[in-house]
Short mmCIF file of C-alpha atoms in Angstrom, two decimals:
data_model
loop_
_atom_site.label_atom_id
_atom_site.label_comp_id
_atom_site.label_asym_id
_atom_site.label_seq_id
_atom_site.Cartn_x
_atom_site.Cartn_y
_atom_site.Cartn_z
CA MET A 1 -31.34 98.42 54.20
CA GLU A 2 -33.61 100.29 51.80
CA THR A 3 -36.10 98.28 49.76
CA SER A 4 -34.95 99.93 46.53
CA VAL A 5 -31.39 98.80 47.19
CA VAL A 6 -32.47 95.21 47.82
CA VAL A 7 -34.64 95.12 44.69
CA GLY A 8 -31.83 96.55 42.59
CA PHE A 9 -29.43 93.97 43.99
CA VAL A 10 -31.83 91.11 43.25
CA VAL A 11 -32.23 92.22 39.63
CA ALA A 12 -28.48 92.64 39.20
CA VAL A 13 -27.72 89.23 40.74
CA PHE A 14 -30.31 87.53 38.53
CA LEU A 15 -28.75 89.01 35.41
CA VAL A 16 -25.29 87.93 36.58
CA SER A 17 -26.53 84.42 37.40
CA VAL A 18 -28.14 83.73 34.01
CA VAL A 19 -24.97 84.65 32.11
CA PRO A 20 -22.99 81.40 31.55
CA GLY A 21 -19.79 81.32 33.56
CA PRO A 22 -17.38 78.79 35.12
CA ASP A 23 -19.84 77.80 37.87
CA MET A 24 -22.68 77.19 35.43
CA LEU A 25 -20.38 75.22 33.11
CA PHE A 26 -19.36 73.04 36.05
CA VAL A 27 -23.01 72.40 36.92
CA VAL A 28 -23.86 71.55 33.31
CA ALA A 29 -20.85 69.24 33.04
CA ASN A 30 -21.88 67.29 36.13
CA ALA A 31 -25.51 67.14 35.02
CA ALA A 32 -24.37 65.82 31.64
CA VAL A 33 -22.41 62.98 33.21
CA GLY A 34 -24.40 62.20 36.36
CA GLY A 35 -27.90 63.35 35.49
CA ARG A 36 -30.24 65.81 37.17
CA ARG A 37 -29.41 64.88 40.76
CA ALA A 38 -25.68 65.33 40.19
CA GLY A 39 -26.31 68.70 38.57
CA VAL A 40 -28.47 69.96 41.44
CA VAL A 41 -25.92 68.69 43.98
CA ALA A 42 -23.21 70.56 42.06
CA ALA A 43 -25.37 73.70 42.21
CA ALA A 44 -25.72 73.22 45.97
CA GLY A 45 -21.95 72.88 46.27
CA MET A 46 -21.46 76.11 44.36
CA SER A 47 -23.87 77.87 46.72
CA THR A 48 -21.94 76.51 49.69
CA GLY A 49 -18.77 77.99 48.23
CA LEU A 50 -20.54 81.32 47.80
CA ALA A 51 -21.61 81.21 51.46
CA VAL A 52 -17.99 80.73 52.53
CA HIS A 53 -16.87 83.54 50.23
CA THR A 54 -19.52 85.80 51.71
CA VAL A 55 -18.43 85.19 55.29
CA ALA A 56 -14.75 85.50 54.41
CA ALA A 57 -15.26 88.74 52.51
CA ALA A 58 -17.43 90.15 55.28
CA LEU A 59 -14.71 89.37 57.83
CA GLY A 60 -11.97 91.08 55.86
CA LEU A 61 -10.57 88.75 53.20
CA GLY A 62 -10.88 91.59 50.72
CA ALA A 63 -8.58 93.76 52.79
CA LEU A 64 -6.02 90.94 52.98
CA ILE A 65 -5.98 90.47 49.22
CA GLN A 66 -5.67 94.19 48.59
CA ALA A 67 -2.74 94.35 51.03
CA ALA A 68 -1.06 91.21 49.67
CA PRO A 69 -1.87 90.67 45.96
CA GLN A 70 0.25 87.49 45.90
CA VAL A 71 -2.49 85.79 47.91
CA LEU A 72 -4.77 86.05 44.89
CA ASN A 73 -2.15 84.44 42.68
CA GLY A 74 -1.95 81.59 45.15
CA VAL A 75 -5.70 81.10 44.85
CA ARG A 76 -5.43 81.13 41.06
CA ILE A 77 -2.68 78.50 41.06
CA ALA A 78 -4.62 76.25 43.44
CA GLY A 79 -7.79 76.63 41.37
CA ALA A 80 -6.06 75.81 38.08
CA ALA A 81 -4.36 72.75 39.60
CA PHE A 82 -7.62 71.47 41.04
CA LEU A 83 -9.51 71.86 37.77
CA LEU A 84 -6.74 70.02 35.93
CA TYR A 85 -7.10 67.22 38.47
CA LEU A 86 -10.84 67.08 37.77
CA ALA A 87 -10.12 66.96 34.05
CA TYR A 88 -7.75 64.04 34.57
CA LEU A 89 -10.22 62.10 36.72
CA THR A 90 -13.06 62.65 34.25
CA TRP A 91 -10.95 61.64 31.26
CA ARG A 92 -9.75 58.52 33.07
CA ALA A 93 -13.33 57.60 33.92
CA SER A 94 -14.27 57.90 30.24
CA ARG A 95 -11.70 55.21 29.38
CA GLN A 96 -13.04 52.69 31.87
CA PRO A 97 -15.77 50.16 31.03
CA VAL A 98 -19.25 51.09 32.22
CA GLY A 99 -20.76 48.39 34.43
CA GLU A 100 -24.39 47.67 35.13
CA PRO A 101 -25.98 49.63 38.02
CA GLU A 102 -26.45 46.44 40.07
CA ASP A 103 -22.71 45.72 39.91
CA VAL A 104 -21.83 48.92 41.77
CA PRO A 105 -24.68 49.67 44.19
CA ASP A 106 -22.75 52.20 46.28
CA VAL A 107 -21.42 54.37 43.44
CA PRO A 108 -24.35 56.85 43.17
CA GLN A 109 -24.15 57.91 46.83
CA ARG A 110 -20.38 58.35 46.80
CA THR A 111 -20.53 60.14 43.50
CA LEU A 112 -23.07 62.67 44.74
CA ARG A 113 -21.04 63.34 47.88
CA LYS A 114 -17.88 63.75 45.84
CA THR A 115 -19.72 65.98 43.37
CA TYR A 116 -20.83 68.26 46.21
CA VAL A 117 -17.31 68.51 47.66
CA MET A 118 -15.74 69.12 44.25
CA ALA A 119 -18.28 71.82 43.41
CA THR A 120 -17.68 73.58 46.73
CA LEU A 121 -13.89 73.46 46.35
CA THR A 122 -14.06 74.56 42.72
CA ASN A 123 -16.07 77.63 43.69
CA LEU A 124 -13.74 78.39 46.62
CA ALA A 125 -10.69 78.14 44.34
CA ASN A 126 -12.13 80.54 41.76
CA PRO A 127 -10.58 84.00 42.30
CA LYS A 128 -13.21 85.50 40.00
CA VAL A 129 -15.75 85.03 42.79
CA ILE A 130 -13.52 86.90 45.25
CA LEU A 131 -13.01 89.73 42.78
CA PHE A 132 -16.76 89.82 42.15
CA TYR A 133 -17.50 90.27 45.84
CA LEU A 134 -14.86 92.99 46.12
CA ALA A 135 -16.09 94.95 43.10
CA PHE A 136 -19.83 94.28 42.95
CA VAL A 137 -21.35 93.76 46.39
CA PRO A 138 -19.87 96.87 48.08
CA GLN A 139 -21.79 99.04 45.60
CA PHE A 140 -24.98 98.11 47.47
CA ILE A 141 -23.62 98.71 50.99
CA SER A 142 -25.30 101.68 52.67
CA THR A 143 -23.48 104.06 55.00
CA GLY A 144 -24.49 106.91 57.23
CA ALA A 145 -26.91 107.34 60.10
CA GLY A 146 -29.29 104.44 60.62
CA ALA A 147 -27.45 102.07 58.28
CA TRP A 148 -26.83 98.49 59.33
CA PRO A 149 -23.22 97.52 60.11
CA ALA A 150 -21.33 96.87 56.90
CA THR A 151 -20.55 93.29 57.91
CA VAL A 152 -24.24 92.54 58.46
CA GLN A 153 -25.17 94.11 55.13
CA PHE A 154 -22.49 92.05 53.41
CA LEU A 155 -23.87 88.85 54.92
CA VAL A 156 -27.45 89.73 53.98
CA LEU A 157 -26.52 90.58 50.40
CA GLY A 158 -24.51 87.37 50.16
CA ALA A 159 -27.53 85.37 51.34
CA ILE A 160 -29.68 87.08 48.71
CA PHE A 161 -27.10 86.25 46.07
CA ILE A 162 -27.33 82.56 47.01
CA LEU A 163 -31.13 82.57 47.17
CA VAL A 164 -31.28 84.01 43.65
CA GLY A 165 -28.35 82.12 42.13
CA PHE A 166 -29.12 78.60 43.37
CA PRO A 167 -32.55 78.32 41.68
CA VAL A 168 -30.97 79.49 38.42
CA ASP A 169 -28.16 76.92 38.60
CA ALA A 170 -30.54 74.18 39.74
CA SER A 171 -32.90 74.92 36.83
CA VAL A 172 -30.00 74.71 34.40
CA ALA A 173 -28.97 71.40 35.99
CA LEU A 174 -32.48 69.97 35.64
CA LEU A 175 -32.67 71.05 32.02
CA ALA A 176 -29.20 69.75 31.12
CA GLY A 177 -29.71 66.51 33.01
CA GLY A 178 -33.10 65.92 31.43
CA LEU A 179 -31.81 66.42 27.91
CA THR A 180 -28.72 64.36 28.53
CA SER A 181 -30.60 61.40 30.02
CA LYS A 182 -32.22 60.81 26.63
CA PHE A 183 -28.81 60.41 25.04
CA LEU A 184 -27.38 58.29 27.85
CA ARG A 185 -29.92 55.58 27.09
CA ALA A 186 -28.16 55.12 23.75
CA GLY A 187 -25.31 53.28 25.52
CA SER A 188 -21.94 53.59 27.18
CA THR A 189 -20.30 55.12 24.08
CA VAL A 190 -22.37 58.29 24.44
CA ARG A 191 -21.51 58.50 28.15
CA ARG A 192 -17.80 58.19 27.41
CA ARG A 193 -18.00 60.98 24.86
CA LEU A 194 -19.86 63.22 27.29
CA GLU A 195 -17.27 62.55 29.98
CA ARG A 196 -14.50 63.51 27.58
CA VAL A 197 -16.30 66.74 26.71
CA CYS A 198 -16.60 67.48 30.43
CA ALA A 199 -12.89 66.79 30.90
CA GLY A 200 -12.23 69.33 28.17
CA ILE A 201 -14.44 71.88 29.93
CA PHE A 202 -12.53 71.43 33.20
CA ALA A 203 -9.19 71.75 31.39
CA ALA A 204 -10.36 74.90 29.60
CA LEU A 205 -11.45 76.45 32.90
CA ALA A 206 -8.03 75.62 34.37
CA ALA A 207 -6.32 77.31 31.42
CA ARG A 208 -8.53 80.35 31.90
CA LEU A 209 -7.48 80.66 35.54
CA ALA A 210 -3.82 80.10 34.65
CA THR A 211 -3.85 83.00 32.19
CA ASP A 212 -4.90 85.31 35.04
CA ILE A 213 -1.77 84.57 37.08
CA HIS A 214 0.61 87.52 37.12
#
């Protein structure tokens, strides 16, 4: 791959990553509720989803979707349903009393694990990511004599995307979690309100996916 192509791809990916989107909103929402660690874990989950998308696209998922458009609608439906489920869980949590940390010693570890899984599944269920890979990444694939195999180029570009995107999401998580932690010290009422805002974000993302179903 030519150096100019790689540099151009890095710049383009950085610009795409800093523009707020569903993934970044999910990271911010988790950082707001769970703090910096939860936000960074959510960012890691999003990157895991991107890795799976990269491999799937490189192995021909794009061709399957182009041949059978109904597959994409299935992904949209699954994604909207999952986000609505997250909205319900978050709203329900906001209505429960907040106990002292010593009363629930195992919650942080389970929460971080669940956050990672939810972030990964949310990214996997977002058809916008699939469409992005189909429309954006192929523009940087080289052909002709001496070019790497297209599958290898796809995997390399996907890895670059993750290496650029994860630090951006993690930085946003650290910033959001740091700012939020100051408010969380005010008491459980603030936490409940933040959780309800996050539930609204998840529901809005679900509605956005639902409107794309044809």
